[in-house]
mmCIF file with all atom_site columns, C-alpha atoms in Angstrom:
data_model
loop_
_atom_site.group_PDB
_atom_site.id
_atom_site.type_symbol
_atom_site.label_atom_id
_atom_site.label_alt_id
_atom_site.label_comp_id
_atom_site.label_asym_id
_atom_site.label_entity_id
_atom_site.label_seq_id
_atom_site.pdbx_PDB_ins_code
_atom_site.Cartn_x
_atom_site.Cartn_y
_atom_site.Cartn_z
_atom_site.occupancy
_atom_site.B_iso_or_equiv
_atom_site.pdbx_formal_charge
_atom_site.auth_seq_id
_atom_site.auth_comp_id
_atom_site.auth_asym_id
_atom_site.auth_atom_id
_atom_site.pdbx_PDB_model_num
ATOM 1   C CA . ASP A 1 1   ? 7.062   -10.710 -0.830  1.00 68.00 ? 1   ASP A CA 1
ATOM 2   C CA . VAL A 1 2   ? 4.571   -13.628 1.201   1.00 67.00 ? 2   VAL A CA 1
ATOM 3   C CA . LYS A 1 3   ? 2.121   -14.937 0.037   1.00 88.00 ? 3   LYS A CA 1
ATOM 4   C CA . VAL A 1 4   ? -1.186  -15.850 1.358   1.00 93.00 ? 4   VAL A CA 1
ATOM 5   C CA . THR A 1 5   ? -3.713  -17.859 -0.464  1.00 94.00 ? 5   THR A CA 1
ATOM 6   C CA . GLN A 1 6   ? -7.201  -19.172 0.070   1.00 94.00 ? 6   GLN A CA 1
ATOM 7   C CA . SER A 1 7   ? -8.760  -22.141 -1.898  1.00 89.00 ? 7   SER A CA 1
ATOM 8   C CA . SER A 1 8   ? -11.079 -20.517 -3.758  1.00 90.00 ? 8   SER A CA 1
ATOM 9   C CA . ARG A 1 9   ? -12.068 -16.710 -5.167  1.00 91.00 ? 9   ARG A CA 1
ATOM 10  C CA . TYR A 1 10  ? -15.615 -17.315 -5.097  1.00 94.00 ? 10  TYR A CA 1
ATOM 11  C CA . LEU A 1 11  ? -18.341 -20.335 -4.164  1.00 96.00 ? 11  LEU A CA 1
ATOM 12  C CA . VAL A 1 12  ? -21.953 -21.491 -3.264  1.00 97.00 ? 12  VAL A CA 1
ATOM 13  C CA . LYS A 1 13  ? -23.023 -23.848 -1.320  1.00 97.00 ? 13  LYS A CA 1
ATOM 14  C CA . ARG A 1 14  ? -26.724 -25.225 -0.040  1.00 97.00 ? 14  ARG A CA 1
ATOM 15  C CA . THR A 1 15  ? -27.882 -24.406 3.343   1.00 97.00 ? 15  THR A CA 1
ATOM 16  C CA . GLY A 1 16  ? -26.887 -26.935 6.007   1.00 97.00 ? 16  GLY A CA 1
ATOM 17  C CA . GLU A 1 17  ? -24.552 -28.117 4.083   1.00 97.00 ? 17  GLU A CA 1
ATOM 18  C CA . LYS A 1 18  ? -20.441 -28.645 5.589   1.00 97.00 ? 18  LYS A CA 1
ATOM 19  C CA . VAL A 1 19  ? -18.067 -26.146 4.035   1.00 97.00 ? 19  VAL A CA 1
ATOM 20  C CA . PHE A 1 20  ? -14.323 -26.170 4.032   1.00 97.00 ? 20  PHE A CA 1
ATOM 21  C CA . LEU A 1 21  ? -12.320 -22.744 3.005   1.00 97.00 ? 21  LEU A CA 1
ATOM 22  C CA . GLU A 1 22  ? -8.501  -22.737 3.383   1.00 97.00 ? 22  GLU A CA 1
ATOM 23  C CA . CYS A 1 23  ? -5.563  -20.854 3.302   1.00 97.00 ? 23  CYS A CA 1
ATOM 24  C CA . VAL A 1 24  ? -2.353  -21.120 3.340   1.00 97.00 ? 24  VAL A CA 1
ATOM 25  C CA . GLN A 1 25  ? 0.810   -18.785 3.710   1.00 95.00 ? 25  GLN A CA 1
ATOM 26  C CA . ASP A 1 26  ? 4.303   -19.998 3.101   1.00 93.00 ? 26  ASP A CA 1
ATOM 27  C CA . MET A 1 27  ? 6.530   -17.184 4.880   1.00 88.00 ? 27  MET A CA 1
ATOM 28  C CA . ASP A 1 28  ? 6.799   -19.581 8.559   1.00 89.00 ? 28  ASP A CA 1
ATOM 29  C CA . HIS A 1 29  ? 4.395   -16.602 10.192  1.00 90.00 ? 29  HIS A CA 1
ATOM 30  C CA . GLU A 1 30  ? 3.096   -18.582 13.809  1.00 89.00 ? 30  GLU A CA 1
ATOM 31  C CA . ASN A 1 31  ? -0.362  -16.868 13.893  1.00 90.00 ? 31  ASN A CA 1
ATOM 32  C CA . MET A 1 32  ? -3.164  -16.583 10.846  1.00 93.00 ? 32  MET A CA 1
ATOM 33  C CA . PHE A 1 33  ? -6.778  -15.504 11.720  1.00 93.00 ? 33  PHE A CA 1
ATOM 34  C CA . TRP A 1 34  ? -10.252 -15.149 9.677   1.00 96.00 ? 34  TRP A CA 1
ATOM 35  C CA . TYR A 1 35  ? -12.185 -13.053 9.775   1.00 95.00 ? 35  TYR A CA 1
ATOM 36  C CA . ARG A 1 36  ? -15.643 -12.505 7.367   1.00 96.00 ? 36  ARG A CA 1
ATOM 37  C CA . GLN A 1 37  ? -16.339 -8.766  5.655   1.00 94.00 ? 37  GLN A CA 1
ATOM 38  C CA . ASP A 1 38  ? -19.302 -7.698  5.375   1.00 93.00 ? 38  ASP A CA 1
ATOM 39  C CA . PRO A 1 39  ? -20.840 -3.898  3.072   1.00 89.00 ? 39  PRO A CA 1
ATOM 40  C CA . GLY A 1 40  ? -20.902 -2.009  6.693   1.00 86.00 ? 40  GLY A CA 1
ATOM 41  C CA . LEU A 1 41  ? -19.749 -3.625  9.572   1.00 89.00 ? 41  LEU A CA 1
ATOM 42  C CA . GLY A 1 42  ? -16.254 -4.149  8.273   1.00 89.00 ? 42  GLY A CA 1
ATOM 43  C CA . LEU A 1 43  ? -14.021 -7.250  9.041   1.00 92.00 ? 43  LEU A CA 1
ATOM 44  C CA . ARG A 1 44  ? -14.586 -9.116  12.086  1.00 93.00 ? 44  ARG A CA 1
ATOM 45  C CA . LEU A 1 45  ? -12.226 -11.469 13.170  1.00 92.00 ? 45  LEU A CA 1
ATOM 46  C CA . ILE A 1 46  ? -14.152 -15.118 14.074  1.00 95.00 ? 46  ILE A CA 1
ATOM 47  C CA . TYR A 1 47  ? -10.528 -17.053 14.908  1.00 95.00 ? 47  TYR A CA 1
ATOM 48  C CA . PHE A 1 48  ? -6.995  -17.070 15.698  1.00 92.00 ? 48  PHE A CA 1
ATOM 49  C CA . SER A 1 49  ? -4.535  -19.562 15.602  1.00 92.00 ? 49  SER A CA 1
ATOM 50  C CA . TYR A 1 50  ? -0.565  -18.975 17.876  1.00 88.00 ? 50  TYR A CA 1
ATOM 51  C CA . ASP A 1 51  ? 0.671   -22.064 16.275  1.00 87.00 ? 51  ASP A CA 1
ATOM 52  C CA . VAL A 1 52  ? 0.134   -25.582 15.282  1.00 90.00 ? 52  VAL A CA 1
ATOM 53  C CA . LYS A 1 53  ? -3.042  -26.381 16.949  1.00 87.00 ? 53  LYS A CA 1
ATOM 54  C CA . MET A 1 54  ? -3.878  -23.948 18.562  1.00 88.00 ? 54  MET A CA 1
ATOM 55  C CA . LYS A 1 55  ? -6.897  -22.023 18.381  1.00 91.00 ? 55  LYS A CA 1
ATOM 56  C CA . GLU A 1 56  ? -8.435  -19.168 19.674  1.00 90.00 ? 56  GLU A CA 1
ATOM 57  C CA . LYS A 1 57  ? -11.944 -17.042 19.343  1.00 92.00 ? 57  LYS A CA 1
ATOM 58  C CA . GLY A 1 58  ? -12.355 -14.557 18.298  1.00 90.00 ? 58  GLY A CA 1
ATOM 59  C CA . ASP A 1 59  ? -15.408 -11.316 17.947  1.00 89.00 ? 59  ASP A CA 1
ATOM 60  C CA . ILE A 1 60  ? -17.897 -13.996 15.645  1.00 94.00 ? 60  ILE A CA 1
ATOM 61  C CA . PRO A 1 61  ? -16.762 -17.456 16.249  1.00 95.00 ? 61  PRO A CA 1
ATOM 62  C CA . GLU A 1 62  ? -20.550 -19.138 16.587  1.00 96.00 ? 62  GLU A CA 1
ATOM 63  C CA . GLY A 1 63  ? -21.235 -21.322 14.070  1.00 96.00 ? 63  GLY A CA 1
ATOM 64  C CA . TYR A 1 64  ? -17.374 -21.773 12.718  1.00 97.00 ? 64  TYR A CA 1
ATOM 65  C CA . SER A 1 65  ? -14.458 -24.344 13.949  1.00 97.00 ? 65  SER A CA 1
ATOM 66  C CA . VAL A 1 66  ? -10.958 -24.211 12.835  1.00 97.00 ? 66  VAL A CA 1
ATOM 67  C CA . SER A 1 67  ? -8.547  -26.519 11.540  1.00 96.00 ? 67  SER A CA 1
ATOM 68  C CA . ARG A 1 68  ? -4.174  -25.447 12.249  1.00 96.00 ? 68  ARG A CA 1
ATOM 69  C CA . GLU A 1 69  ? -2.596  -29.130 11.296  1.00 94.00 ? 69  GLU A CA 1
ATOM 70  C CA . LYS A 1 70  ? 0.397   -27.660 10.000  1.00 95.00 ? 70  LYS A CA 1
ATOM 71  C CA . LYS A 1 71  ? 2.067   -24.663 10.190  1.00 94.00 ? 71  LYS A CA 1
ATOM 72  C CA . GLU A 1 72  ? 1.793   -22.727 7.004   1.00 95.00 ? 72  GLU A CA 1
ATOM 73  C CA . ARG A 1 73  ? -1.893  -23.866 6.356   1.00 96.00 ? 73  ARG A CA 1
ATOM 74  C CA . PHE A 1 74  ? -5.117  -22.810 8.831   1.00 97.00 ? 74  PHE A CA 1
ATOM 75  C CA . SER A 1 75  ? -8.568  -23.828 7.401   1.00 97.00 ? 75  SER A CA 1
ATOM 76  C CA . LEU A 1 76  ? -12.051 -22.227 8.679   1.00 97.00 ? 76  LEU A CA 1
ATOM 77  C CA . ILE A 1 77  ? -15.560 -24.609 9.195   1.00 97.00 ? 77  ILE A CA 1
ATOM 78  C CA . LEU A 1 78  ? -18.877 -23.914 9.175   1.00 97.00 ? 78  LEU A CA 1
ATOM 79  C CA . GLU A 1 79  ? -20.386 -27.434 9.798   1.00 94.00 ? 79  GLU A CA 1
ATOM 80  C CA . SER A 1 80  ? -23.975 -26.474 8.920   1.00 96.00 ? 80  SER A CA 1
ATOM 81  C CA . ALA A 1 81  ? -24.383 -23.668 6.702   1.00 97.00 ? 81  ALA A CA 1
ATOM 82  C CA . SER A 1 82  ? -26.748 -21.367 6.405   1.00 97.00 ? 82  SER A CA 1
ATOM 83  C CA . THR A 1 83  ? -27.807 -18.133 4.576   1.00 97.00 ? 83  THR A CA 1
ATOM 84  C CA . ASN A 1 84  ? -26.524 -15.648 7.139   1.00 96.00 ? 84  ASN A CA 1
ATOM 85  C CA . GLN A 1 85  ? -22.417 -17.060 6.842   1.00 97.00 ? 85  GLN A CA 1
ATOM 86  C CA . THR A 1 86  ? -22.876 -15.940 3.281   1.00 97.00 ? 86  THR A CA 1
ATOM 87  C CA . SER A 1 87  ? -19.998 -13.641 2.779   1.00 97.00 ? 87  SER A CA 1
ATOM 88  C CA . MET A 1 88  ? -16.834 -12.583 2.136   1.00 95.00 ? 88  MET A CA 1
ATOM 89  C CA . TYR A 1 89  ? -14.288 -14.346 4.626   1.00 97.00 ? 89  TYR A CA 1
ATOM 90  C CA . LEU A 1 90  ? -10.481 -13.076 4.705   1.00 96.00 ? 90  LEU A CA 1
ATOM 91  C CA . CYS A 1 91  ? -7.938  -15.627 5.978   1.00 96.00 ? 91  CYS A CA 1
ATOM 92  C CA . ALA A 1 92  ? -4.521  -13.365 6.993   1.00 93.00 ? 92  ALA A CA 1
ATOM 93  C CA . SER A 1 93  ? -0.909  -14.149 8.856   1.00 92.00 ? 93  SER A CA 1
ATOM 94  C CA . THR A 1 94  ? 1.635   -12.452 11.213  1.00 88.00 ? 94  THR A CA 1
ATOM 95  C CA . PRO A 1 95  ? 5.255   -13.188 12.239  1.00 83.00 ? 95  PRO A CA 1
ATOM 96  C CA . GLY A 1 96  ? 5.578   -14.491 15.324  1.00 71.00 ? 96  GLY A CA 1
ATOM 97  C CA . ALA A 1 97  ? 5.464   -11.470 18.563  1.00 62.00 ? 97  ALA A CA 1
ATOM 98  C CA . GLY A 1 98  ? 5.999   -8.502  17.850  1.00 58.00 ? 98  GLY A CA 1
ATOM 99  C CA . GLY A 1 99  ? 4.979   -8.779  14.392  1.00 53.00 ? 99  GLY A CA 1
ATOM 100 C CA . GLU A 1 100 ? 1.630   -7.205  13.853  1.00 71.00 ? 100 GLU A CA 1
ATOM 101 C CA . THR A 1 101 ? 1.109   -6.038  9.980   1.00 81.00 ? 101 THR A CA 1
ATOM 102 C CA . GLN A 1 102 ? -1.004  -8.784  8.588   1.00 87.00 ? 102 GLN A CA 1
ATOM 103 C CA . TYR A 1 103 ? -0.430  -10.119 5.419   1.00 90.00 ? 103 TYR A CA 1
ATOM 104 C CA . PHE A 1 104 ? -3.677  -11.542 3.774   1.00 92.00 ? 104 PHE A CA 1
ATOM 105 C CA . GLY A 1 105 ? -4.981  -13.466 0.600   1.00 93.00 ? 105 GLY A CA 1
ATOM 106 C CA . PRO A 1 106 ? -7.952  -12.023 -1.922  1.00 91.00 ? 106 PRO A CA 1
ATOM 107 C CA . GLY A 1 107 ? -10.799 -14.165 0.193   1.00 93.00 ? 107 GLY A CA 1
ATOM 108 C CA . THR A 1 108 ? -13.210 -16.233 -0.711  1.00 95.00 ? 108 THR A CA 1
ATOM 109 C CA . ARG A 1 109 ? -16.990 -15.005 -1.458  1.00 95.00 ? 109 ARG A CA 1
ATOM 110 C CA . LEU A 1 110 ? -19.300 -17.900 0.015   1.00 97.00 ? 110 LEU A CA 1
ATOM 111 C CA . LEU A 1 111 ? -22.378 -17.824 -1.371  1.00 97.00 ? 111 LEU A CA 1
ATOM 112 C CA . VAL A 1 112 ? -25.426 -20.001 0.909   1.00 97.00 ? 112 VAL A CA 1
ATOM 113 C CA . LEU A 1 113 ? -28.381 -20.442 -0.934  1.00 97.00 ? 113 LEU A CA 1
ATOM 114 C CA . ALA B 2 1   ? -10.463 -2.710  25.312  1.00 74.00 ? 1   ALA B CA 1
ATOM 115 C CA . GLN B 2 2   ? -9.860  -1.378  21.948  1.00 82.00 ? 2   GLN B CA 1
ATOM 116 C CA . SER B 2 3   ? -11.906 0.537   19.219  1.00 89.00 ? 3   SER B CA 1
ATOM 117 C CA . VAL B 2 4   ? -11.742 2.416   16.210  1.00 93.00 ? 4   VAL B CA 1
ATOM 118 C CA . THR B 2 5   ? -14.363 4.783   14.530  1.00 96.00 ? 5   THR B CA 1
ATOM 119 C CA . GLN B 2 6   ? -14.412 5.868   11.445  1.00 96.00 ? 6   GLN B CA 1
ATOM 120 C CA . LEU B 2 7   ? -16.907 9.107   10.909  1.00 96.00 ? 7   LEU B CA 1
ATOM 121 C CA . ASP B 2 8   ? -17.563 8.914   7.152   1.00 95.00 ? 8   ASP B CA 1
ATOM 122 C CA . SER B 2 9   ? -18.618 6.225   5.555   1.00 95.00 ? 9   SER B CA 1
ATOM 123 C CA . HIS B 2 10  ? -18.081 7.738   2.344   1.00 96.00 ? 10  HIS B CA 1
ATOM 124 C CA . VAL B 2 11  ? -15.724 10.322  1.357   1.00 98.00 ? 11  VAL B CA 1
ATOM 125 C CA . SER B 2 12  ? -16.450 12.099  -2.234  1.00 97.00 ? 12  SER B CA 1
ATOM 126 C CA . VAL B 2 13  ? -13.134 13.951  -4.680  1.00 97.00 ? 13  VAL B CA 1
ATOM 127 C CA . SER B 2 14  ? -12.568 15.439  -7.559  1.00 97.00 ? 14  SER B CA 1
ATOM 128 C CA . GLU B 2 15  ? -8.819  14.875  -8.900  1.00 97.00 ? 15  GLU B CA 1
ATOM 129 C CA . GLY B 2 16  ? -6.602  16.633  -7.818  1.00 97.00 ? 16  GLY B CA 1
ATOM 130 C CA . THR B 2 17  ? -7.771  17.833  -4.376  1.00 97.00 ? 17  THR B CA 1
ATOM 131 C CA . PRO B 2 18  ? -7.028  16.335  -1.702  1.00 98.00 ? 18  PRO B CA 1
ATOM 132 C CA . VAL B 2 19  ? -8.214  13.271  0.487   1.00 98.00 ? 19  VAL B CA 1
ATOM 133 C CA . LEU B 2 20  ? -9.387  13.711  4.698   1.00 98.00 ? 20  LEU B CA 1
ATOM 134 C CA . LEU B 2 21  ? -10.017 10.462  5.748   1.00 98.00 ? 21  LEU B CA 1
ATOM 135 C CA . ARG B 2 22  ? -11.264 10.220  9.416   1.00 98.00 ? 22  ARG B CA 1
ATOM 136 C CA . CYS B 2 23  ? -10.878 7.911   12.207  1.00 97.00 ? 23  CYS B CA 1
ATOM 137 C CA . ASN B 2 24  ? -10.863 7.833   15.786  1.00 97.00 ? 24  ASN B CA 1
ATOM 138 C CA . TYR B 2 25  ? -9.515  5.109   18.477  1.00 94.00 ? 25  TYR B CA 1
ATOM 139 C CA . SER B 2 26  ? -10.161 4.396   21.152  1.00 91.00 ? 26  SER B CA 1
ATOM 140 C CA . SER B 2 27  ? -7.223  1.803   23.120  1.00 83.00 ? 27  SER B CA 1
ATOM 141 C CA . SER B 2 28  ? -6.661  1.075   27.121  1.00 76.00 ? 28  SER B CA 1
ATOM 142 C CA . TYR B 2 29  ? -2.762  1.382   25.927  1.00 78.00 ? 29  TYR B CA 1
ATOM 143 C CA . SER B 2 30  ? -0.479  1.877   23.562  1.00 79.00 ? 30  SER B CA 1
ATOM 144 C CA . PRO B 2 31  ? -2.025  1.326   20.766  1.00 84.00 ? 31  PRO B CA 1
ATOM 145 C CA . SER B 2 32  ? -0.977  0.414   17.196  1.00 87.00 ? 32  SER B CA 1
ATOM 146 C CA . LEU B 2 33  ? -2.617  1.986   14.160  1.00 91.00 ? 33  LEU B CA 1
ATOM 147 C CA . PHE B 2 34  ? -2.900  1.193   10.831  1.00 93.00 ? 34  PHE B CA 1
ATOM 148 C CA . TRP B 2 35  ? -4.418  2.062   7.482   1.00 96.00 ? 35  TRP B CA 1
ATOM 149 C CA . TYR B 2 36  ? -5.526  -0.412  5.053   1.00 95.00 ? 36  TYR B CA 1
ATOM 150 C CA . VAL B 2 37  ? -6.548  -0.113  1.627   1.00 96.00 ? 37  VAL B CA 1
ATOM 151 C CA . GLN B 2 38  ? -8.826  -2.402  -1.069  1.00 94.00 ? 38  GLN B CA 1
ATOM 152 C CA . HIS B 2 39  ? -9.744  -1.986  -4.530  1.00 92.00 ? 39  HIS B CA 1
ATOM 153 C CA . PRO B 2 40  ? -12.757 -3.631  -6.235  1.00 86.00 ? 40  PRO B CA 1
ATOM 154 C CA . ASN B 2 41  ? -12.455 -6.961  -5.790  1.00 78.00 ? 41  ASN B CA 1
ATOM 155 C CA . LYS B 2 42  ? -8.998  -6.692  -4.770  1.00 82.00 ? 42  LYS B CA 1
ATOM 156 C CA . GLY B 2 43  ? -7.008  -8.341  -0.826  1.00 84.00 ? 43  GLY B CA 1
ATOM 157 C CA . LEU B 2 44  ? -6.778  -5.983  1.894   1.00 91.00 ? 44  LEU B CA 1
ATOM 158 C CA . GLN B 2 45  ? -3.501  -4.373  1.694   1.00 91.00 ? 45  GLN B CA 1
ATOM 159 C CA . LEU B 2 46  ? -0.943  -1.635  3.812   1.00 92.00 ? 46  LEU B CA 1
ATOM 160 C CA . LEU B 2 47  ? -0.570  1.678   3.391   1.00 95.00 ? 47  LEU B CA 1
ATOM 161 C CA . LEU B 2 48  ? 1.125   2.511   6.262   1.00 94.00 ? 48  LEU B CA 1
ATOM 162 C CA . LYS B 2 49  ? 1.148   1.966   10.052  1.00 90.00 ? 49  LYS B CA 1
ATOM 163 C CA . TYR B 2 50  ? 2.421   4.175   13.351  1.00 90.00 ? 50  TYR B CA 1
ATOM 164 C CA . THR B 2 51  ? 3.553   1.832   15.999  1.00 81.00 ? 51  THR B CA 1
ATOM 165 C CA . SER B 2 52  ? 5.936   3.707   18.675  1.00 76.00 ? 52  SER B CA 1
ATOM 166 C CA . ALA B 2 53  ? 8.226   6.844   16.878  1.00 75.00 ? 53  ALA B CA 1
ATOM 167 C CA . ALA B 2 54  ? 7.514   9.697   14.186  1.00 83.00 ? 54  ALA B CA 1
ATOM 168 C CA . THR B 2 55  ? 3.893   10.645  14.788  1.00 88.00 ? 55  THR B CA 1
ATOM 169 C CA . LEU B 2 56  ? 3.764   11.510  11.160  1.00 93.00 ? 56  LEU B CA 1
ATOM 170 C CA . VAL B 2 57  ? 3.336   8.600   8.413   1.00 94.00 ? 57  VAL B CA 1
ATOM 171 C CA . LYS B 2 58  ? 3.773   8.482   6.060   1.00 94.00 ? 58  LYS B CA 1
ATOM 172 C CA . GLY B 2 59  ? 2.590   5.543   3.671   1.00 94.00 ? 59  GLY B CA 1
ATOM 173 C CA . ILE B 2 60  ? 3.273   4.312   0.040   1.00 93.00 ? 60  ILE B CA 1
ATOM 174 C CA . ASN B 2 61  ? 0.769   5.891   -2.439  1.00 93.00 ? 61  ASN B CA 1
ATOM 175 C CA . GLY B 2 62  ? 1.437   9.998   -1.264  1.00 96.00 ? 62  GLY B CA 1
ATOM 176 C CA . PHE B 2 63  ? -1.052  8.595   2.044   1.00 97.00 ? 63  PHE B CA 1
ATOM 177 C CA . GLU B 2 64  ? 0.267   9.974   5.444   1.00 97.00 ? 64  GLU B CA 1
ATOM 178 C CA . ALA B 2 65  ? -1.716  9.875   8.350   1.00 97.00 ? 65  ALA B CA 1
ATOM 179 C CA . GLU B 2 66  ? -0.716  11.475  12.391  1.00 94.00 ? 66  GLU B CA 1
ATOM 180 C CA . PHE B 2 67  ? -0.711  9.984   16.008  1.00 93.00 ? 67  PHE B CA 1
ATOM 181 C CA . LYS B 2 68  ? -2.144  12.534  17.949  1.00 93.00 ? 68  LYS B CA 1
ATOM 182 C CA . LYS B 2 69  ? -1.943  11.437  21.557  1.00 90.00 ? 69  LYS B CA 1
ATOM 183 C CA . SER B 2 70  ? -4.880  14.564  22.909  1.00 91.00 ? 70  SER B CA 1
ATOM 184 C CA . GLU B 2 71  ? -7.162  14.016  20.129  1.00 93.00 ? 71  GLU B CA 1
ATOM 185 C CA . THR B 2 72  ? -7.628  9.235   19.948  1.00 93.00 ? 72  THR B CA 1
ATOM 186 C CA . SER B 2 73  ? -7.237  10.615  16.220  1.00 95.00 ? 73  SER B CA 1
ATOM 187 C CA . PHE B 2 74  ? -5.249  9.590   14.066  1.00 96.00 ? 74  PHE B CA 1
ATOM 188 C CA . HIS B 2 75  ? -6.313  10.536  10.014  1.00 97.00 ? 75  HIS B CA 1
ATOM 189 C CA . LEU B 2 76  ? -5.682  9.246   6.534   1.00 98.00 ? 76  LEU B CA 1
ATOM 190 C CA . THR B 2 77  ? -4.804  12.539  3.515   1.00 98.00 ? 77  THR B CA 1
ATOM 191 C CA . LYS B 2 78  ? -3.863  12.508  1.027   1.00 98.00 ? 78  LYS B CA 1
ATOM 192 C CA . PRO B 2 79  ? -2.664  15.573  -1.256  1.00 97.00 ? 79  PRO B CA 1
ATOM 193 C CA . SER B 2 80  ? -4.074  14.764  -4.282  1.00 97.00 ? 80  SER B CA 1
ATOM 194 C CA . ALA B 2 81  ? -6.196  12.548  -5.496  1.00 97.00 ? 81  ALA B CA 1
ATOM 195 C CA . HIS B 2 82  ? -5.283  10.298  -8.256  1.00 96.00 ? 82  HIS B CA 1
ATOM 196 C CA . MET B 2 83  ? -7.649  8.650   -10.043 1.00 96.00 ? 83  MET B CA 1
ATOM 197 C CA . SER B 2 84  ? -6.735  5.260   -8.798  1.00 95.00 ? 84  SER B CA 1
ATOM 198 C CA . ASP B 2 85  ? -7.660  5.663   -4.834  1.00 97.00 ? 85  ASP B CA 1
ATOM 199 C CA . ALA B 2 86  ? -11.189 4.575   -4.864  1.00 96.00 ? 86  ALA B CA 1
ATOM 200 C CA . ALA B 2 87  ? -11.313 1.423   -2.453  1.00 96.00 ? 87  ALA B CA 1
ATOM 201 C CA . GLU B 2 88  ? -12.228 1.040   0.542   1.00 95.00 ? 88  GLU B CA 1
ATOM 202 C CA . TYR B 2 89  ? -10.032 2.138   3.637   1.00 97.00 ? 89  TYR B CA 1
ATOM 203 C CA . PHE B 2 90  ? -10.163 0.356   7.060   1.00 96.00 ? 90  PHE B CA 1
ATOM 204 C CA . CYS B 2 91  ? -8.470  2.571   9.981   1.00 96.00 ? 91  CYS B CA 1
ATOM 205 C CA . VAL B 2 92  ? -7.384  -0.218  12.697  1.00 93.00 ? 92  VAL B CA 1
ATOM 206 C CA . VAL B 2 93  ? -6.358  -0.206  15.891  1.00 90.00 ? 93  VAL B CA 1
ATOM 207 C CA . SER B 2 94  ? -3.972  -2.717  17.794  1.00 84.00 ? 94  SER B CA 1
ATOM 208 C CA . VAL B 2 95  ? -2.817  -3.330  21.617  1.00 72.00 ? 95  VAL B CA 1
ATOM 209 C CA . ARG B 2 96  ? 0.726   -3.522  20.712  1.00 60.00 ? 96  ARG B CA 1
ATOM 210 C CA . GLY B 2 97  ? 2.555   -6.752  21.111  1.00 61.00 ? 97  GLY B CA 1
ATOM 211 C CA . TYR B 2 98  ? -0.499  -8.874  19.944  1.00 66.00 ? 98  TYR B CA 1
ATOM 212 C CA . SER B 2 99  ? -1.203  -9.830  16.492  1.00 70.00 ? 99  SER B CA 1
ATOM 213 C CA . THR B 2 100 ? -5.229  -8.872  16.624  1.00 78.00 ? 100 THR B CA 1
ATOM 214 C CA . LEU B 2 101 ? -6.612  -6.377  15.292  1.00 85.00 ? 101 LEU B CA 1
ATOM 215 C CA . THR B 2 102 ? -9.724  -3.865  15.822  1.00 89.00 ? 102 THR B CA 1
ATOM 216 C CA . PHE B 2 103 ? -10.949 -2.774  12.911  1.00 91.00 ? 103 PHE B CA 1
ATOM 217 C CA . GLY B 2 104 ? -13.240 0.004   11.922  1.00 94.00 ? 104 GLY B CA 1
ATOM 218 C CA . LYS B 2 105 ? -16.623 -0.601  9.375   1.00 94.00 ? 105 LYS B CA 1
ATOM 219 C CA . GLY B 2 106 ? -15.077 1.583   6.826   1.00 95.00 ? 106 GLY B CA 1
ATOM 220 C CA . THR B 2 107 ? -14.891 4.951   4.264   1.00 96.00 ? 107 THR B CA 1
ATOM 221 C CA . MET B 2 108 ? -15.051 4.373   0.979   1.00 96.00 ? 108 MET B CA 1
ATOM 222 C CA . LEU B 2 109 ? -12.739 6.303   -1.612  1.00 97.00 ? 109 LEU B CA 1
ATOM 223 C CA . LEU B 2 110 ? -14.819 8.337   -4.067  1.00 97.00 ? 110 LEU B CA 1
ATOM 224 C CA . VAL B 2 111 ? -12.900 10.129  -6.783  1.00 97.00 ? 111 VAL B CA 1
ATOM 225 C CA . SER B 2 112 ? -14.527 11.670  -9.420  1.00 96.00 ? 112 SER B CA 1
ATOM 226 C CA . PRO B 2 113 ? -12.600 12.664  -13.117 1.00 94.00 ? 113 PRO B CA 1
#
């Protein structure tokens, strides 16, 4: 079974703090993704990565950055957290080209005060 | 470009009655289509997916969906609802061969005894 893990289930941070969300997958997948999920809006893609050290902007990258130094790990960084970044963050991974089913982690619920 | 419209934000059924969750899509290319389910406080789980084979796709837990190109629809059905089906359901579209997904806003399925 594919396993995608996220470092925290719940996180509370202050406005202006730098926040790191970590995601690890154990199936040697090429592609990894970060989404945020908000009620009534579904999932929106923040960033994705096709390979180590490669990243692509998704639909809502503003206020976020990412890092992928190792194939199995994809980090989402909030450089200066703001209250409008309070949300559920979901990480996903998928095999290389043609492997379209995405496997999701359990999510991190972030509250920015 | 691709998009997904889930026609109902909430659907309420009684246990034992049929379920219909409606989804229309738009895609410039041959689409792959998915339904994911999210139970409360859980990650997303793949229910079923359509790529290019049979237009009637069977998934887990008795769900199925039919791809209708002429109607650009991919509605999810189940003959008889169970209490454990209560969850949020997402219709998702992808361009075949690419990994990025576009999510609908979700339909919350409520099942009453």
